[in-house]
């Protein structure tokens, strides 16, 4: 095959030149990426647990508030807050001091889509290339 030697030489040159840099990037980038994924899964778990808890109480609902830059889901029974996920060191009344209580969500009411209503759903180009074309 013509050009095979040139290609191999180019691959070796790039491996020697950029290999150590790529190794260090993977070595140092893996831990922050794992931490970010773990935090995202924990946030989803907190929301799910709060909704599950709200489903077991009379007139249950949940509200997302922020405490020290992290989202906290507060569970309500009627009009009184009863729990938070994750647990916080501040009293719930103090945490909800300036929160808009009209934004509470009831279990089963939460929307499956996080897009605003009325916007067309755009299929990403990478997915569109994989899908067969429709004949209208």
N, CA and C atoms as an extended XYZ file, in Angstrom:
408
Properties=species:S:1:pos:R:3:atomname:S:1:resname:S:1:resid:I:1 pbc="F F F"
N         0.854       -1.175        0.000 N   UNK     1
C         0.000        0.000        0.000 CA  UNK     1
C         0.900        1.238        0.000 C   UNK     1
N         0.692        2.110       -0.950 N   UNK     2
C         1.512        3.308       -1.099 CA  UNK     2
C         1.203        4.303        0.006 C   UNK     2
N         2.228        4.911        0.575 N   UNK     3
C         2.034        5.931        1.593 CA  UNK     3
C         1.908        5.393        3.002 C   UNK     3
N         2.019        4.078        3.150 N   UNK     4
C         1.862        3.465        4.476 CA  UNK     4
C         3.013        3.863        5.400 C   UNK     4
N         4.207        3.934        4.866 N   UNK     5
C         5.376        4.308        5.658 CA  UNK     5
C         5.298        5.753        6.130 C   UNK     5
N         4.824        6.634        5.270 N   UNK     6
C         4.707        8.044        5.637 CA  UNK     6
C         3.664        8.225        6.737 C   UNK     6
N         2.569        7.502        6.604 N   UNK     7
C         1.507        7.575        7.622 CA  UNK     7
C         2.023        7.071        8.977 C   UNK     7
N         2.734        5.944        8.957 N   UNK     8
C         3.271        5.373       10.196 CA  UNK     8
C         4.250        6.334       10.848 C   UNK     8
N         5.112        6.943       10.033 N   UNK     9
C         6.075        7.909       10.549 CA  UNK     9
C         5.368        9.109       11.183 C   UNK     9
N         4.288        9.582       10.557 N   UNK    10
C         3.522       10.713       11.102 CA  UNK    10
C         2.882       10.350       12.434 C   UNK    10
N         2.326        9.149       12.508 N   UNK    11
C         1.702        8.700       13.756 CA  UNK    11
C         2.737        8.635       14.865 C   UNK    11
N         3.906        8.101       14.572 N   UNK    12
C         4.965        7.988       15.588 CA  UNK    12
C         5.430        9.373       16.020 C   UNK    12
N         5.589       10.279       15.065 N   UNK    13
C         6.028       11.643       15.407 CA  UNK    13
C         5.014       12.327       16.322 C   UNK    13
N         3.730       12.211       15.983 N   UNK    14
C         2.697       12.817       16.827 CA  UNK    14
C         2.622       12.148       18.195 C   UNK    14
N         2.801       10.837       18.247 N   UNK    15
C         2.763       10.120       19.520 CA  UNK    15
C         3.900       10.561       20.428 C   UNK    15
N         5.082       10.725       19.845 N   UNK    16
C         6.228       11.163       20.636 CA  UNK    16
C         6.046       12.607       21.089 C   UNK    16
N         5.525       13.443       20.189 N   UNK    17
C         5.390       14.864       20.484 CA  UNK    17
C         4.263       15.145       21.482 C   UNK    17
N         3.073       14.539       21.265 N   UNK    18
C         1.895       14.869       22.062 CA  UNK    18
C         1.502       13.789       23.069 C   UNK    18
N         2.160       12.646       23.051 N   UNK    19
C         1.817       11.555       23.962 CA  UNK    19
C         1.908       11.939       25.432 C   UNK    19
N         3.040       12.509       25.881 N   UNK    20
C         3.130       12.890       27.295 CA  UNK    20
C         2.090       13.937       27.708 C   UNK    20
N         1.817       14.865       26.798 N   UNK    21
C         0.802       15.883       27.079 CA  UNK    21
C        -0.580       15.243       27.226 C   UNK    21
N        -0.910       14.320       26.326 N   UNK    22
C        -2.201       13.630       26.396 CA  UNK    22
C        -2.289       12.785       27.673 C   UNK    22
N        -1.194       12.126       28.046 N   UNK    23
C        -1.184       11.319       29.258 CA  UNK    23
C        -1.465       12.178       30.492 C   UNK    23
N        -0.808       13.324       30.587 N   UNK    24
C        -1.015       14.215       31.738 CA  UNK    24
C        -2.435       14.768       31.762 C   UNK    24
N        -2.981       15.092       30.591 N   UNK    25
C        -4.353       15.612       30.546 CA  UNK    25
C        -5.342       14.566       31.023 C   UNK    25
N        -5.166       13.327       30.614 N   UNK    26
C        -6.069       12.255       31.047 CA  UNK    26
C        -5.884       11.989       32.528 C   UNK    26
N        -4.631       11.978       32.971 N   UNK    27
C        -4.334       11.682       34.376 CA  UNK    27
C        -4.944       12.724       35.312 C   UNK    27
N        -4.797       14.001       34.962 N   UNK    28
C        -5.306       15.063       35.829 CA  UNK    28
C        -6.764       15.400       35.556 C   UNK    28
N        -7.259       15.088       34.381 N   UNK    29
C        -8.635       15.421       34.032 CA  UNK    29
C        -9.643       14.388       34.459 C   UNK    29
N        -9.202       13.182       34.753 N   UNK    30
C       -10.131       12.113       35.103 CA  UNK    30
C       -10.811       12.361       36.442 C   UNK    30
N       -10.061       12.769       37.447 N   UNK    31
C       -10.644       12.955       38.782 CA  UNK    31
C       -11.699       14.063       38.812 C   UNK    31
N       -11.460       15.250       38.262 N   UNK    32
C       -12.518       16.264       38.248 CA  UNK    32
C       -13.744       15.826       37.454 C   UNK    32
N       -13.524       15.095       36.376 N   UNK    33
C       -14.666       14.613       35.587 CA  UNK    33
C       -15.480       13.605       36.390 C   UNK    33
N       -14.814       12.704       37.084 N   UNK    34
C       -15.529       11.736       37.920 CA  UNK    34
C       -16.285       12.441       39.043 C   UNK    34
N       -15.677       13.458       39.628 N   UNK    35
C       -16.331       14.209       40.688 CA  UNK    35
C       -17.575       14.924       40.161 C   UNK    35
N       -17.491       15.493       38.961 N   UNK    36
C       -18.635       16.185       38.369 CA  UNK    36
C       -19.778       15.212       38.083 C   UNK    36
N       -19.459       14.033       37.573 N   UNK    37
C       -20.494       13.031       37.299 CA  UNK    37
C       -21.133       12.565       38.599 C   UNK    37
N       -20.336       12.340       39.624 N   UNK    38
C       -20.865       11.917       40.924 CA  UNK    38
C       -21.796       12.968       41.502 C   UNK    38
N       -21.405       14.250       41.412 N   UNK    39
C       -22.257       15.330       41.920 CA  UNK    39
C       -23.561       15.423       41.144 C   UNK    39
N       -23.508       15.262       39.826 N   UNK    40
C       -24.725       15.326       39.016 CA  UNK    40
C       -25.673       14.192       39.372 C   UNK    40
N       -25.137       12.999       39.567 N   UNK    41
C       -25.989       11.867       39.946 CA  UNK    41
C       -26.580       12.069       41.337 C   UNK    41
N       -25.812       12.661       42.241 N   UNK    42
C       -26.323       12.922       43.591 CA  UNK    42
C       -27.457       13.940       43.540 C   UNK    42
N       -27.325       14.986       42.703 N   UNK    43
C       -28.388       15.978       42.585 CA  UNK    43
C       -29.672       15.350       42.047 C   UNK    43
N       -29.541       14.491       41.046 N   UNK    44
C       -30.721       13.819       40.504 CA  UNK    44
C       -31.340       12.914       41.553 C   UNK    44
N       -30.500       12.248       42.328 N   UNK    45
C       -31.002       11.373       43.382 CA  UNK    45
C       -31.732       12.152       44.460 C   UNK    45
N       -31.234       13.340       44.807 N   UNK    46
C       -31.898       14.175       45.805 CA  UNK    46
C       -33.279       14.598       45.328 C   UNK    46
N       -33.391       14.982       44.067 N   UNK    47
C       -34.686       15.395       43.506 CA  UNK    47
C       -35.659       14.224       43.518 C   UNK    47
N       -35.180       13.090       43.078 N   UNK    48
C       -36.031       11.900       43.021 CA  UNK    48
C       -36.502       11.502       44.420 C   UNK    48
N       -35.608       11.558       45.377 N   UNK    49
C       -35.954       11.197       46.752 CA  UNK    49
C       -36.949       12.195       47.343 C   UNK    49
N       -36.773       13.487       47.045 N   UNK    50
C       -37.704       14.500       47.547 CA  UNK    50
C       -39.095       14.298       46.953 C   UNK    50
N       -39.169       14.010       45.654 N   UNK    51
C       -40.471       13.765       45.029 CA  UNK    51
C       -41.133       12.511       45.596 C   UNK    51
N       -40.325       11.497       45.862 N   UNK    52
C       -40.868       10.275       46.448 CA  UNK    52
C       -41.419       10.547       47.849 C   UNK    52
N       -40.691       11.342       48.635 N   UNK    53
C       -41.134       11.708       49.976 CA  UNK    53
C       -42.410       12.546       49.905 C   UNK    53
N       -42.457       13.490       48.980 N   UNK    54
C       -43.643       14.342       48.845 CA  UNK    54
C       -44.865       13.532       48.429 C   UNK    54
N       -44.657       12.431       47.729 N   UNK    55
C       -45.768       11.581       47.326 CA  UNK    55
C       -46.370       10.784       48.466 C   UNK    55
N       -45.683       10.710       49.585 N   UNK    56
C       -46.176        9.930       50.722 CA  UNK    56
C       -46.864       10.773       51.785 C   UNK    56
N       -46.831       12.097       51.649 N   UNK    57
C       -47.462       12.961       52.649 CA  UNK    57
C       -48.727       13.590       52.068 C   UNK    57
N       -49.570       14.104       52.960 N   UNK    58
C       -50.812       14.745       52.532 CA  UNK    58
C       -50.492       16.066       51.858 C   UNK    58
N       -51.020       16.269       50.646 N   UNK    59
C       -50.814       17.495       49.878 CA  UNK    59
C       -49.327       17.823       49.761 C   UNK    59
N       -48.529       16.829       49.350 N   UNK    60
C       -47.081       16.987       49.265 CA  UNK    60
C       -46.644       17.739       48.026 C   UNK    60
N       -45.575       18.494       48.170 N   UNK    61
C       -44.968       19.224       47.056 CA  UNK    61
C       -43.501       19.450       47.372 C   UNK    61
N       -42.740       19.823       46.338 N   UNK    62
C       -41.310       20.101       46.525 CA  UNK    62
C       -40.969       21.442       45.885 C   UNK    62
N       -39.931       22.063       46.406 N   UNK    63
C       -39.457       23.350       45.893 CA  UNK    63
C       -37.939       23.312       45.866 C   UNK    63
N       -37.360       23.742       44.753 N   UNK    64
C       -35.907       23.812       44.651 CA  UNK    64
C       -35.446       25.188       45.096 C   UNK    64
N       -34.544       25.209       46.055 N   UNK    65
C       -33.904       26.449       46.512 CA  UNK    65
C       -32.398       26.207       46.501 C   UNK    65
N       -31.637       27.275       46.661 N   UNK    66
C       -30.189       27.153       46.646 CA  UNK    66
C       -29.617       27.580       47.992 C   UNK    66
N       -28.650       26.795       48.449 N   UNK    67
C       -27.961       27.079       49.706 CA  UNK    67
C       -26.471       26.893       49.454 C   UNK    67
N       -25.696       27.972       49.596 N   UNK    68
C       -24.252       27.958       49.364 CA  UNK    68
C       -23.900       27.430       47.974 C   UNK    68
N       -24.673       27.824       46.984 N   UNK    69
C       -24.383       27.460       45.613 CA  UNK    69
C       -24.838       26.062       45.206 C   UNK    69
N       -25.414       25.307       46.097 N   UNK    70
C       -25.893       23.963       45.793 CA  UNK    70
C       -27.412       23.948       45.849 C   UNK    70
N       -28.031       23.178       44.965 N   UNK    71
C       -29.484       23.108       44.987 CA  UNK    71
C       -29.950       22.168       46.093 C   UNK    71
N       -31.031       22.590       46.748 N   UNK    72
C       -31.632       21.836       47.839 CA  UNK    72
C       -33.115       21.698       47.524 C   UNK    72
N       -33.647       20.498       47.657 N   UNK    73
C       -35.069       20.254       47.420 CA  UNK    73
C       -35.773       20.198       48.764 C   UNK    73
N       -36.727       21.108       48.974 N   UNK    74
C       -37.478       21.181       50.226 CA  UNK    74
C       -38.833       20.518       50.009 C   UNK    74
N       -39.199       19.616       50.901 N   UNK    75
C       -40.465       18.890       50.821 CA  UNK    75
C       -41.476       19.586       51.712 C   UNK    75
N       -42.679       19.789       51.176 N   UNK    76
C       -43.760       20.433       51.910 CA  UNK    76
C       -44.894       19.439       52.124 C   UNK    76
N       -45.531       19.536       53.280 N   UNK    77
C       -46.798       18.857       53.548 CA  UNK    77
C       -47.808       19.976       53.743 C   UNK    77
N       -48.616       20.211       52.726 N   UNK    78
C       -49.512       21.360       52.758 CA  UNK    78
C       -48.693       22.618       52.590 C   UNK    78
N       -48.736       23.479       53.594 N   UNK    79
C       -47.981       24.735       53.535 CA  UNK    79
C       -46.734       24.729       54.411 C   UNK    79
N       -46.482       23.655       55.131 N   UNK    80
C       -45.336       23.656       56.041 CA  UNK    80
C       -44.202       22.784       55.501 C   UNK    80
N       -42.974       23.304       55.530 N   UNK    81
C       -41.817       22.511       55.091 CA  UNK    81
C       -41.497       21.449       56.137 C   UNK    81
N       -41.201       20.230       55.655 N   UNK    82
C       -40.947       19.146       56.610 CA  UNK    82
C       -39.572       18.515       56.458 C   UNK    82
N       -38.949       18.617       55.279 N   UNK    83
C       -37.641       17.985       55.083 CA  UNK    83
C       -36.916       18.654       53.930 C   UNK    83
N       -35.625       18.379       53.838 N   UNK    84
C       -34.839       18.871       52.707 CA  UNK    84
C       -33.890       17.779       52.256 C   UNK    84
N       -33.636       17.742       50.962 N   UNK    85
C       -32.693       16.786       50.379 CA  UNK    85
C       -31.719       17.562       49.523 C   UNK    85
N       -30.433       17.561       49.797 N   UNK    86
C       -29.767       16.951       50.936 CA  UNK    86
C       -30.022       17.757       52.207 C   UNK    86
N       -29.700       17.175       53.340 N   UNK    87
C       -29.880       17.875       54.611 CA  UNK    87
C       -28.984       19.108       54.657 C   UNK    87
N       -29.504       20.181       55.254 N   UNK    88
C       -28.729       21.415       55.399 CA  UNK    88
C       -28.650       21.773       56.871 C   UNK    88
N       -27.669       22.609       57.197 N   UNK    89
C       -27.462       22.994       58.590 CA  UNK    89
C       -28.298       24.195       59.018 C   UNK    89
N       -29.023       24.814       58.085 N   UNK    90
C       -29.876       25.964       58.406 CA  UNK    90
C       -31.301       25.495       58.628 C   UNK    90
N       -32.074       26.202       59.453 N   UNK    91
C       -33.496       25.868       59.609 CA  UNK    91
C       -34.232       26.089       58.278 C   UNK    91
N       -35.251       25.270       58.029 N   UNK    92
C       -35.973       25.348       56.764 CA  UNK    92
C       -36.668       26.696       56.579 C   UNK    92
N       -37.169       27.283       57.658 N   UNK    93
C       -37.827       28.593       57.557 CA  UNK    93
C       -36.844       29.652       57.072 C   UNK    93
N       -35.620       29.583       57.544 N   UNK    94
C       -34.595       30.537       57.132 CA  UNK    94
C       -34.174       30.276       55.677 C   UNK    94
N       -34.159       29.029       55.279 N   UNK    95
C       -33.800       28.657       53.912 CA  UNK    95
C       -34.846       29.142       52.909 C   UNK    95
N       -36.105       29.172       53.330 N   UNK    96
C       -37.215       29.556       52.456 CA  UNK    96
C       -37.620       31.023       52.593 C   UNK    96
N       -36.836       31.802       53.303 N   UNK    97
C       -37.196       33.179       53.624 CA  UNK    97
C       -37.567       34.011       52.393 C   UNK    97
N       -36.807       33.931       51.330 N   UNK    98
C       -37.072       34.752       50.146 CA  UNK    98
C       -37.472       33.905       48.936 C   UNK    98
N       -37.886       32.681       49.155 N   UNK    99
C       -38.242       31.785       48.049 CA  UNK    99
C       -39.668       32.054       47.570 C   UNK    99
N       -39.907       31.823       46.291 N   UNK   100
C       -41.229       31.950       45.693 CA  UNK   100
C       -41.952       30.612       45.856 C   UNK   100
N       -42.869       30.551       46.809 N   UNK   101
C       -43.551       29.297       47.120 CA  UNK   101
C       -44.546       28.884       46.036 C   UNK   101
N       -44.850       29.765       45.099 N   UNK   102
C       -45.750       29.407       44.009 CA  UNK   102
C       -45.082       28.505       42.977 C   UNK   102
N       -43.776       28.347       43.067 N   UNK   103
C       -43.039       27.515       42.119 CA  UNK   103
C       -42.922       26.066       42.579 C   UNK   103
N       -43.637       25.695       43.615 N   UNK   104
C       -43.583       24.312       44.102 CA  UNK   104
C       -44.153       23.359       43.062 C   UNK   104
N       -43.650       22.168       43.057 N   UNK   105
C       -44.069       21.139       42.108 CA  UNK   105
C       -44.617       19.951       42.899 C   UNK   105
N       -45.742       19.426       42.443 N   UNK   106
C       -46.338       18.258       43.075 CA  UNK   106
C       -45.862       17.001       42.354 C   UNK   106
N       -45.728       15.896       43.062 N   UNK   107
C       -45.327       14.650       42.391 CA  UNK   107
C       -46.343       14.276       41.319 C   UNK   107
N       -45.865       13.891       40.161 N   UNK   108
C       -46.736       13.561       39.050 CA  UNK   108
C       -47.041       14.751       38.170 C   UNK   108
N       -46.873       15.973       38.676 N   UNK   109
C       -47.096       17.200       37.909 CA  UNK   109
C       -45.871       17.635       37.146 C   UNK   109
N       -44.690       17.183       37.584 N   UNK   110
C       -43.467       17.667       36.973 CA  UNK   110
C       -43.442       17.298       35.502 C   UNK   110
N       -42.953       18.219       34.709 N   UNK   111
C       -42.936       18.004       33.266 CA  UNK   111
C       -41.805       17.053       32.912 C   UNK   111
N       -42.034       16.244       31.891 N   UNK   112
C       -40.996       15.327       31.450 CA  UNK   112
C       -39.955       16.057       30.623 C   UNK   112
N       -40.344       17.144       29.988 N   UNK   113
C       -39.410       17.921       29.190 CA  UNK   113
C       -39.058       19.199       29.941 C   UNK   113
N       -37.813       19.578       29.904 N   UNK   114
C       -37.395       20.799       30.579 CA  UNK   114
C       -37.374       21.977       29.622 C   UNK   114
N       -37.825       21.763       28.393 N   UNK   115
C       -37.890       22.855       27.431 CA  UNK   115
C       -39.156       23.663       27.657 C   UNK   115
N       -39.123       24.968       27.435 N   UNK   116
C       -40.344       25.766       27.556 CA  UNK   116
C       -41.393       25.293       26.557 C   UNK   116
N       -42.640       25.363       26.957 N   UNK   117
C       -43.730       24.910       26.094 CA  UNK   117
C       -43.816       25.786       24.859 C   UNK   117
N       -44.160       25.197       23.740 N   UNK   118
C       -44.350       25.944       22.511 CA  UNK   118
C       -43.116       26.012       21.627 C   UNK   118
N       -41.959       25.627       22.128 N   UNK   119
C       -40.757       25.650       21.299 CA  UNK   119
C       -40.655       24.343       20.522 C   UNK   119
N       -40.267       24.406       19.269 N   UNK   120
C       -40.107       23.157       18.518 CA  UNK   120
C       -38.888       22.404       19.030 C   UNK   120
N       -39.007       21.108       19.066 N   UNK   121
C       -37.893       20.287       19.516 CA  UNK   121
C       -36.941       20.120       18.339 C   UNK   121
N       -35.706       20.524       18.530 N   UNK   122
C       -34.715       20.462       17.457 CA  UNK   122
C       -33.885       19.200       17.638 C   UNK   122
N       -33.806       18.418       16.598 N   UNK   123
C       -33.004       17.206       16.629 CA  UNK   123
C       -31.573       17.589       16.291 C   UNK   123
N       -30.601       17.190       17.125 N   UNK   124
C       -29.210       17.526       16.835 CA  UNK   124
C       -28.772       16.950       15.489 C   UNK   124
N       -27.837       17.632       14.843 N   UNK   125
C       -27.389       17.233       13.511 CA  UNK   125
C       -26.795       15.829       13.506 C   UNK   125
N       -26.079       15.473       14.566 N   UNK   126
C       -25.465       14.142       14.614 CA  UNK   126
C       -26.536       13.052       14.619 C   UNK   126
N       -27.640       13.293       15.316 N   UNK   127
C       -28.728       12.323       15.361 CA  UNK   127
C       -29.468       12.316       14.024 C   UNK   127
N       -29.653       13.484       13.454 N   UNK   128
C       -30.371       13.587       12.191 CA  UNK   128
C       -29.672       12.801       11.083 C   UNK   128
N       -28.335       12.788       11.094 N   UNK   129
C       -27.581       12.043       10.089 CA  UNK   129
C       -27.822       10.546       10.221 C   UNK   129
N       -28.050       10.085       11.444 N   UNK   130
C       -28.245        8.657       11.671 CA  UNK   130
C       -29.656        8.191       11.374 C   UNK   130
N       -30.620        9.104       11.459 N   UNK   131
C       -32.010        8.731       11.234 CA  UNK   131
C       -32.307        8.624        9.747 C   UNK   131
N       -33.154        7.666        9.355 N   UNK   132
C       -33.514        7.594        7.941 CA  UNK   132
C       -34.402        8.778        7.575 C   UNK   132
N       -34.306        9.212        6.337 N   UNK   133
C       -35.120       10.338        5.888 CA  UNK   133
C       -36.550        9.910        5.673 C   UNK   133
N       -37.470       10.798        6.055 N   UNK   134
C       -38.883       10.526        5.830 CA  UNK   134
C       -39.266       10.971        4.447 C   UNK   134
N       -40.100       10.216        3.827 N   UNK   135
C       -40.622       10.605        2.516 CA  UNK   135
C       -42.015       11.176        2.732 C   UNK   135
N       -42.169       12.471        2.474 N   UNK   136
C       -43.474       13.136        2.683 CA  UNK   136
C       -44.344       13.017        1.476 C   UNK   136
